[in-house]
Coordinates of C-alpha atoms in Angstrom, one line a residue:
X1 CA 68.8 59.8 140.8
X2 CA 65.2 59.7 142.1
X3 CA 63.0 57.0 143.5
X4 CA 59.3 56.7 142.2
X5 CA 56.9 54.1 141.2
X6 CA 57.4 53.6 137.7
X7 CA 54.1 54.0 136.2
X8 CA 53.0 55.1 132.2
X9 CA 52.8 58.1 133.3
X10 CA 55.8 58.7 134.9
X11 CA 57.9 57.2 131.7
X12 CA 56.3 59.4 129.6
X13 CA 56.9 62.7 131.7
X14 CA 60.8 61.6 131.8
X15 CA 62.5 64.2 129.7
X16 CA 66.1 64.2 128.7
X17 CA 69.0 66.1 130.1
X18 CA 72.6 67.0 129.6
X19 CA 73.8 63.6 131.8
X20 CA 72.2 60.3 131.8
X21 CA 69.9 59.9 134.7
X22 CA 68.0 56.7 136.2
X23 CA 64.3 56.7 137.8
X24 CA 64.5 53.6 140.5
X25 CA 61.0 52.0 141.3
X26 CA 60.2 51.8 144.3
X27 CA 57.8 48.5 144.1
X28 CA 60.7 46.1 143.0
X29 CA 63.9 47.0 143.9
X30 CA 66.8 47.3 141.4
X31 CA 64.3 47.8 138.6
X32 CA 64.7 51.7 137.1
X33 CA 64.5 53.5 134.0
X34 CA 67.5 55.1 132.6
X35 CA 67.1 57.9 130.1
X36 CA 69.8 59.2 128.2
X37 CA 70.8 62.8 127.0
X38 CA 69.4 61.7 123.4
X39 CA 66.1 61.0 125.1
X40 CA 66.2 57.1 124.8
X41 CA 64.2 55.6 128.1
X42 CA 66.0 52.1 128.7
X43 CA 64.8 49.4 131.3
X44 CA 67.2 48.2 133.5
X45 CA 67.7 46.2 136.4
X46 CA 70.8 46.2 139.0
X47 CA 71.7 43.7 141.4
X48 CA 75.0 42.0 142.8
X49 CA 75.8 38.4 141.6
X50 CA 76.8 35.4 144.1
X51 CA 80.3 36.2 143.1
X52 CA 80.1 39.4 144.4
X53 CA 80.2 41.8 141.2
X54 CA 77.8 44.4 140.5
X55 CA 75.6 43.7 137.0
X56 CA 73.1 46.3 135.6
X57 CA 72.4 44.5 132.6
X58 CA 69.2 46.4 130.0
X59 CA 65.8 44.9 130.1
X60 CA 64.6 46.6 126.4
X61 CA 63.5 49.9 125.6
X62 CA 60.3 51.8 126.7
X63 CA 57.6 51.5 123.6
X64 CA 59.1 48.6 123.0
X65 CA 58.2 47.2 126.6
X66 CA 55.6 48.5 129.2
X67 CA 56.1 49.1 132.3
X68 CA 54.6 46.0 134.0
X69 CA 56.3 43.5 131.0
X70 CA 60.1 45.5 132.1
X71 CA 58.6 44.6 136.2
X72 CA 57.9 41.0 135.3
X73 CA 61.0 40.4 133.8
X74 CA 63.1 42.4 136.5
X75 CA 61.4 40.3 138.9
X76 CA 62.3 37.2 137.1
X77 CA 65.9 37.9 137.2
X78 CA 66.1 39.1 140.4
X79 CA 64.3 35.9 141.6
X80 CA 67.1 33.9 139.5
X81 CA 69.9 36.1 140.9
X82 CA 68.6 34.7 144.5
X83 CA 69.4 31.1 142.9
X84 CA 72.6 31.8 142.9
X85 CA 72.1 32.6 138.9
X86 CA 74.0 35.6 137.1
X87 CA 71.5 36.8 134.3
X88 CA 74.0 39.3 132.7
X89 CA 76.4 36.4 132.5
X90 CA 74.5 34.4 130.7
X91 CA 73.5 36.7 128.1
X92 CA 76.6 37.7 127.5
X93 CA 78.3 34.3 127.0
X94 CA 75.1 33.4 124.6
X95 CA 76.5 36.4 122.7
X96 CA 79.6 35.6 122.4
X97 CA 79.2 31.6 121.3
X98 CA 80.6 31.6 117.8
X99 CA 78.7 30.4 114.9
X100 CA 79.2 26.6 113.0
X101 CA 81.1 28.8 110.4
X102 CA 83.6 30.5 113.3
X103 CA 84.0 27.2 114.9
X104 CA 85.0 25.6 111.4
X105 CA 87.6 27.7 111.0
X106 CA 88.8 27.6 114.1
X107 CA 88.7 23.9 113.6
X108 CA 90.8 24.3 110.6
X109 CA 93.2 26.9 111.8
X110 CA 94.3 25.4 115.4
X111 CA 93.5 22.0 115.2
X112 CA 93.8 20.1 111.7
X113 CA 96.1 22.4 110.1
X114 CA 98.0 21.3 113.1
X115 CA 97.7 17.2 113.2
X116 CA 96.6 16.2 109.9
X117 CA 98.3 15.7 106.8
X118 CA 98.0 18.2 104.0
X119 CA 95.0 15.6 101.6
X120 CA 93.5 15.3 104.9
X121 CA 93.0 18.9 105.7
X122 CA 92.1 19.3 102.2
X123 CA 89.2 16.6 102.5
X124 CA 88.1 18.6 105.9
X125 CA 88.0 22.2 103.9
X126 CA 86.2 20.5 101.1
X127 CA 83.5 18.9 103.7
X128 CA 82.8 21.7 105.4
X129 CA 82.3 23.9 102.3
X130 CA 80.3 21.5 100.5
X131 CA 78.0 19.9 103.2
X132 CA 78.7 21.7 106.5
X133 CA 78.5 25.6 105.7
X134 CA 75.1 25.2 103.8
X135 CA 73.3 23.2 106.1
X136 CA 74.1 24.9 109.5
X137 CA 77.0 27.6 108.8
X138 CA 74.9 30.3 110.1
X139 CA 73.6 28.6 113.4
X140 CA 75.5 28.6 116.9
X141 CA 77.0 26.0 118.1
X142 CA 74.9 25.1 120.8
X143 CA 72.0 25.7 118.9
X144 CA 73.0 22.4 116.6
X145 CA 71.0 19.5 117.6
X146 CA 71.2 15.8 116.7
X147 CA 67.9 16.7 114.2
X148 CA 70.2 19.0 112.7
X149 CA 72.8 16.3 112.2
X150 CA 70.6 13.7 111.0
X151 CA 69.2 15.3 108.3
X152 CA 72.5 16.3 106.9
X153 CA 73.4 12.8 106.7
X154 CA 69.8 11.8 105.2
X155 CA 70.4 14.3 102.4
X156 CA 73.6 12.3 101.7
X157 CA 71.9 9.6 101.9
X158 CA 73.2 8.8 98.0
X159 CA 76.5 9.5 98.7
X160 CA 77.6 7.4 101.7
X161 CA 81.3 7.9 101.4
X162 CA 80.5 11.6 101.5
X163 CA 78.0 11.6 104.1
X164 CA 80.4 9.3 106.3
X165 CA 83.3 11.5 106.1
X166 CA 81.4 14.3 106.9
X167 CA 79.6 13.0 109.9
X168 CA 83.5 12.1 111.2
X169 CA 84.4 15.8 110.4
X170 CA 81.6 17.0 112.7
X171 CA 82.0 14.7 115.4
X172 CA 85.5 15.8 115.9
X173 CA 84.5 19.4 116.0
X174 CA 82.1 19.0 118.1
X175 CA 84.1 17.2 120.5
X176 CA 86.7 20.3 120.3
X177 CA 83.9 22.7 121.1
X178 CA 83.4 21.0 124.2
X179 CA 86.9 21.3 125.0
X180 CA 86.7 25.1 124.2
X181 CA 83.9 25.6 126.0
X182 CA 81.1 26.0 123.3
X183 CA 79.1 23.3 124.4
X184 CA 78.8 21.2 127.7
X185 CA 80.3 18.0 127.9
X186 CA 78.4 15.4 126.9
X187 CA 76.4 17.2 124.5
X188 CA 78.0 15.9 121.3
X189 CA 75.0 15.8 118.9
X190 CA 76.8 13.3 116.5
X191 CA 76.3 11.1 119.2
X192 CA 73.9 7.6 118.1
X193 CA 74.1 9.0 114.5
X194 CA 74.8 6.2 112.5
X195 CA 77.4 5.5 109.2
X196 CA 76.1 4.3 106.0
X197 CA 77.5 0.8 105.1
X198 CA 79.9 1.5 102.6
X199 CA 80.3 -0.8 99.2
X200 CA 83.3 -0.6 97.9
X201 CA 85.6 -3.1 98.4
X202 CA 89.5 -3.7 97.1
X203 CA 89.6 -6.9 95.0
X204 CA 92.0 -9.4 95.8
X205 CA 94.4 -10.5 93.4
X206 CA 94.6 -14.3 92.7
X207 CA 97.2 -16.7 93.0
X208 CA 96.9 -17.2 89.0
X209 CA 96.5 -13.5 88.5
X210 CA 99.8 -12.9 90.4
X211 CA 101.7 -15.4 88.3
X212 CA 100.7 -13.6 85.5
X213 CA 101.6 -10.4 86.7
X214 CA 105.1 -11.2 87.8
X215 CA 105.5 -13.1 84.6
X216 CA 104.7 -10.2 82.5
X217 CA 107.0 -8.3 84.9
X218 CA 110.0 -10.3 84.0
X219 CA 109.2 -10.3 80.2
X220 CA 108.7 -6.1 80.3
X221 CA 112.0 -5.9 82.2
X222 CA 114.1 -8.2 79.7
X223 CA 112.4 -6.6 76.8
X224 CA 111.9 -2.9 78.0
X225 CA 108.3 -3.1 77.2
X226 CA 107.5 -1.0 80.3
X227 CA 110.0 1.9 82.0
X228 CA 112.0 0.2 84.9
X229 CA 110.8 2.7 87.4
X230 CA 107.6 1.7 87.5
X231 CA 107.9 -2.1 87.7
X232 CA 110.5 -1.7 90.3
X233 CA 107.9 0.6 92.2
X234 CA 105.2 -2.7 91.9
X235 CA 108.1 -5.1 93.2
X236 CA 108.9 -2.9 96.2
X237 CA 105.0 -2.2 97.1
X238 CA 104.9 -6.0 96.9
X239 CA 108.0 -6.3 98.7
X240 CA 107.5 -3.5 101.7
X241 CA 103.4 -4.5 102.1
X242 CA 103.7 -0.5 101.8
X243 CA 101.4 1.8 100.6
X244 CA 101.7 3.9 97.4
X245 CA 102.7 7.3 99.1
X246 CA 105.5 5.5 100.8
X247 CA 106.8 3.9 97.7
X248 CA 106.9 7.2 95.6
X249 CA 108.0 9.1 98.5
X250 CA 111.0 6.7 99.1
X251 CA 114.5 8.4 99.1
X252 CA 118.0 6.6 99.2
X253 CA 119.1 8.2 102.1
X254 CA 116.3 6.7 104.2
X255 CA 117.8 3.1 103.5
X256 CA 120.6 1.4 106.0
X257 CA 122.0 -1.2 104.0
X258 CA 124.2 -1.8 106.1
X259 CA 121.6 -2.7 108.8
X260 CA 119.3 -3.5 106.3
X261 CA 116.3 -1.3 107.6
X262 CA 114.2 1.4 105.6
X263 CA 112.7 4.5 108.0
X264 CA 110.2 6.7 106.9
X265 CA 110.5 10.0 109.1
X266 CA 106.7 10.4 108.1
X267 CA 103.8 8.5 106.3
X268 CA 100.2 8.1 107.3
X269 CA 100.5 6.7 110.2
X270 CA 103.5 9.0 111.4
X271 CA 107.0 7.7 111.5
X272 CA 107.7 4.1 110.2
X273 CA 110.5 1.8 110.0
X274 CA 110.7 -1.7 108.4
X275 CA 113.4 -4.5 108.1
X276 CA 114.8 -5.2 104.7
X277 CA 114.0 -8.2 103.4
X278 CA 116.4 -10.2 101.4
X279 CA 114.4 -9.8 97.9
X280 CA 113.8 -6.1 98.6
X281 CA 117.5 -6.0 99.4
X282 CA 118.3 -7.3 96.1
X283 CA 115.7 -4.8 94.9
X284 CA 117.1 -1.5 96.1
X285 CA 120.7 -2.7 95.1
X286 CA 120.3 -3.6 91.9
X287 CA 118.0 -0.2 91.1
X288 CA 119.1 2.3 88.9
X289 CA 120.1 5.3 90.9
X290 CA 120.0 8.6 88.7
X291 CA 122.9 11.3 89.8
X292 CA 121.8 14.3 91.7
X293 CA 118.2 12.1 92.6
X294 CA 117.2 11.6 95.9
X295 CA 114.2 9.4 94.9
X296 CA 114.3 5.8 94.8
X297 CA 111.8 5.9 92.2
X298 CA 111.9 9.5 90.8
X299 CA 109.5 11.7 88.2
X300 CA 110.6 9.7 84.6
X301 CA 110.5 14.0 83.1
X302 CA 112.1 15.4 86.3
X303 CA 114.4 13.3 88.2
X304 CA 114.4 15.5 91.4
X305 CA 111.0 15.2 92.2
X306 CA 109.2 12.0 93.1
X307 CA 107.1 10.0 90.5
X308 CA 103.3 11.7 90.6
X309 CA 100.6 9.0 91.6
X310 CA 99.3 9.4 88.5
X311 CA 101.9 7.9 86.4
X312 CA 102.3 5.1 89.0
X313 CA 98.6 4.5 88.6
X314 CA 98.3 4.8 85.2
X315 CA 101.0 2.4 84.5
X316 CA 99.9 -0.5 87.1
X317 CA 96.5 -0.3 85.1
X318 CA 98.4 -0.8 81.7
X319 CA 100.6 -3.1 83.3
X320 CA 97.6 -5.3 84.7
X321 CA 95.8 -5.2 81.4
X322 CA 98.7 -6.3 79.5
X323 CA 99.1 -9.1 82.0
X324 CA 96.0 -10.6 81.7
X325 CA 94.4 -9.7 85.3
X326 CA 91.1 -7.7 86.0
X327 CA 91.3 -4.7 87.2
X328 CA 91.8 -3.3 90.5
X329 CA 93.8 -0.4 92.1
X330 CA 96.9 -0.1 93.2
X331 CA 96.4 -0.3 97.4
X332 CA 95.3 -4.5 96.0
X333 CA 99.1 -4.7 96.1
X334 CA 99.2 -4.4 99.7
X335 CA 96.1 -6.3 100.7
X336 CA 97.5 -9.1 98.4
X337 CA 100.7 -8.2 100.6
X338 CA 99.1 -8.4 103.7
X339 CA 97.6 -11.7 102.8
X340 CA 100.8 -13.2 102.0
X341 CA 102.4 -12.7 105.3
X342 CA 98.9 -13.8 107.5
X343 CA 98.8 -17.2 105.2
X344 CA 102.5 -17.4 106.0
X345 CA 101.9 -18.5 109.3
X346 CA 103.7 -15.6 111.2
X347 CA 102.3 -14.4 114.6
X348 CA 100.3 -11.4 113.9
X349 CA 102.6 -8.8 115.6
X350 CA 105.3 -10.0 113.4
X351 CA 102.6 -9.1 110.6
X352 CA 101.7 -5.9 111.6
X353 CA 105.4 -5.2 111.7
X354 CA 105.6 -5.7 108.0
X355 CA 102.6 -3.5 107.3
X356 CA 102.6 -1.3 109.9
X357 CA 99.6 -1.1 111.0
X358 CA 98.9 0.3 113.8
X359 CA 95.8 -1.9 115.4
X360 CA 94.9 -5.8 115.0
X361 CA 91.7 -4.6 113.9
X362 CA 93.2 -2.9 110.8
X363 CA 95.9 -5.1 110.1
X364 CA 92.8 -8.0 109.4
X365 CA 90.9 -5.7 107.2
X366 CA 93.9 -6.3 104.6
X367 CA 93.6 -9.8 105.3
X368 CA 91.5 -11.7 102.5
X369 CA 90.5 -15.4 102.9
X370 CA 91.3 -17.7 99.8
X371 CA 89.3 -20.4 98.8
X372 CA 91.6 -23.0 98.8
X373 CA 92.9 -22.6 102.8
X374 CA 89.4 -23.0 103.6
X375 CA 88.7 -25.6 101.8
X376 CA 91.7 -27.5 102.8
X377 CA 90.7 -26.4 106.5
X378 CA 87.0 -28.0 106.0
X379 CA 88.6 -31.4 104.8
X380 CA 91.1 -31.4 107.6
X381 CA 88.0 -31.0 109.9
X382 CA 86.0 -33.8 108.4
X383 CA 88.9 -35.9 108.3
X384 CA 89.4 -35.7 112.1
X385 CA 85.8 -36.1 112.8
X386 CA 85.5 -39.2 110.7
X387 CA 88.6 -40.6 112.5
X388 CA 86.9 -40.0 115.5
X389 CA 83.6 -41.7 114.3
X390 CA 86.2 -44.9 113.3
X391 CA 85.4 -44.2 109.8
X392 CA 87.7 -44.8 106.8
X393 CA 89.3 -41.7 105.8
X394 CA 87.8 -39.5 102.8
X395 CA 88.9 -40.4 99.3
X396 CA 91.4 -37.9 97.4
X397 CA 89.0 -36.1 95.0
X398 CA 90.3 -36.9 91.6
X399 CA 89.3 -34.1 89.0
X400 CA 87.0 -35.5 85.9
X401 CA 88.0 -34.4 82.5
X402 CA 85.7 -31.8 81.4
X403 CA 82.9 -33.1 79.3
X404 CA 82.7 -33.1 75.4
X405 CA 80.9 -30.2 74.1
X406 CA 77.2 -31.4 72.5
X407 CA 76.5 -31.3 69.0
X408 CA 75.0 -28.4 67.7
X409 CA 72.5 -30.8 66.0
X410 CA 70.7 -33.0 68.0
X411 CA 70.1 -36.5 65.9
X412 CA 66.7 -37.1 65.0
X413 CA 64.5 -40.3 66.4
X414 CA 62.2 -42.3 64.2
X415 CA 60.0 -43.8 66.7
X416 CA 58.2 -41.8 69.2
X417 CA 60.2 -42.3 72.4
X418 CA 58.2 -44.4 75.3
X419 CA 56.2 -42.9 78.1
X420 CA 59.2 -43.1 81.1
X421 CA 59.2 -42.1 84.5
X422 CA 62.5 -41.5 86.4
X423 CA 63.6 -44.6 89.1
X424 CA 62.1 -43.7 92.4
X425 CA 60.8 -45.2 95.1
X426 CA 57.7 -46.8 95.2
X427 CA 57.3 -47.6 91.3
X428 CA 56.7 -51.1 90.0
X429 CA 56.8 -51.4 86.2
X430 CA 56.6 -47.6 85.7
X431 CA 53.7 -47.1 87.7
X432 CA 53.0 -46.1 91.6
X433 CA 52.8 -48.4 94.0
X434 CA 51.3 -45.5 96.5
X435 CA 47.9 -44.4 96.6
X436 CA 49.1 -40.9 96.5
X437 CA 49.7 -41.4 92.5
X438 CA 48.5 -38.7 90.4
X439 CA 45.0 -39.5 89.8
X440 CA 44.6 -40.1 93.7
X441 CA 46.5 -37.4 94.9
X442 CA 44.0 -34.8 96.9
X443 CA 45.9 -31.7 97.7
X444 CA 42.6 -30.1 99.5
X445 CA 41.4 -33.4 101.1
X446 CA 38.5 -32.8 103.6
X447 CA 39.1 -34.4 106.9
X448 CA 36.3 -36.7 108.1
X449 CA 34.6 -35.7 111.4
X450 CA 32.0 -34.1 112.7
X451 CA 33.8 -31.1 113.4
X452 CA 36.4 -31.1 110.7
X453 CA 34.6 -29.0 107.9
X454 CA 36.4 -27.4 105.6
X455 CA 37.0 -23.8 104.9
X456 CA 34.9 -23.0 101.5
X457 CA 37.9 -22.2 99.3
X458 CA 39.3 -25.5 100.0
X459 CA 36.0 -27.3 99.6
X460 CA 35.3 -25.8 96.4
X461 CA 39.1 -26.5 95.3
X462 CA 38.1 -30.3 96.3
X463 CA 35.2 -29.8 93.9
X464 CA 36.9 -28.4 90.6
X465 CA 39.6 -31.3 91.3
X466 CA 36.6 -33.9 91.3
X467 CA 34.5 -32.3 88.3
X468 CA 37.9 -32.4 86.2
X469 CA 38.5 -36.1 87.1
X470 CA 35.7 -36.7 85.6

């Protein structure tokens, strides 16, 4: 190892040898030129980091950088070392940061598979494959900015549901990226990115529709119009206010008839337990039970398997059509059951236990407001207000008979109808007593006074009315 003032002449004169050797610069301590046996000449800088570790990172090859350019970089790096930094460690950490594709793979393998339901895992994989990887799969995780996420959401603006699910998946991945050390704390680029409003909503089954539905279920069971397992599943979903998956997966071993309780080992929100009401107890006690089938609602063609969701959904669609009920999905059963629970006057916590909701907010999303209770509440408020004012109570409204249909052909009048003016305040013998009758009305009347000149358009309009009046 020799010490010289590194110049272009010195660098050009350096020849390769059997082993690596270094030429140290006398101007900037630590700056050196390394020559390899293959003849490669590499600028480097040697320093000791604040933690006591010796570093010798490469700056660049001679030819790609001049001596002066490399010396300037070495001076900047050494200044950073004096401030407590470590350029070599920072460069190594930057190279080790994964890409978004690698983050997505780790998210699925280490988080989603262990904590999410299979359907959620499949959904996350679909959002990653379809939307996230094409937009930012090759970027390094720290390089993804809020503008990148905003652009992705803008590109998915015509699919609000897919955009919102993709944003939720991205937000969770970047939270984990902070935990795993790929990004600094509080740098999640999904912050302040708004979700799209989703217009879809579950239609409430009205009271009259509910009566039609259960009338048809009774008729179908008596006359054998529908498969008994499908009608049983519908009745159980109403009684348990359950999700479709909870009814289709229900097994006989989970039912404790003695203690009148059903325990689901797993559901959408984890383990779940519900009491067995009188009607649910009657339905389960009288339900047909196939030998060797563990399921309360087994598959029609294979009793050893649960009923497929498409079998139940198609059966539900057929039943409500035959009952004369407008179309709605099977989730409308859970909404109707939650609404009945809330309107029954039970405490909210009891209602949440019946529906197995974890939060009051989610429970209230399933409760629909019907017209009749709101109308009755409005009448009660009005009656109380009239009582405070000393006014007589409101009369009970009586339904008026429906008007008879109008004849198809109007009667022909032999004499023309006389002029008619509707009765109104200020009319005397079908004439206006006011000065503002039709002939005297001035919509653009010019006000009097020296400082009350009218705009040109208003003056011309008034003149036009005067001309038409004659």
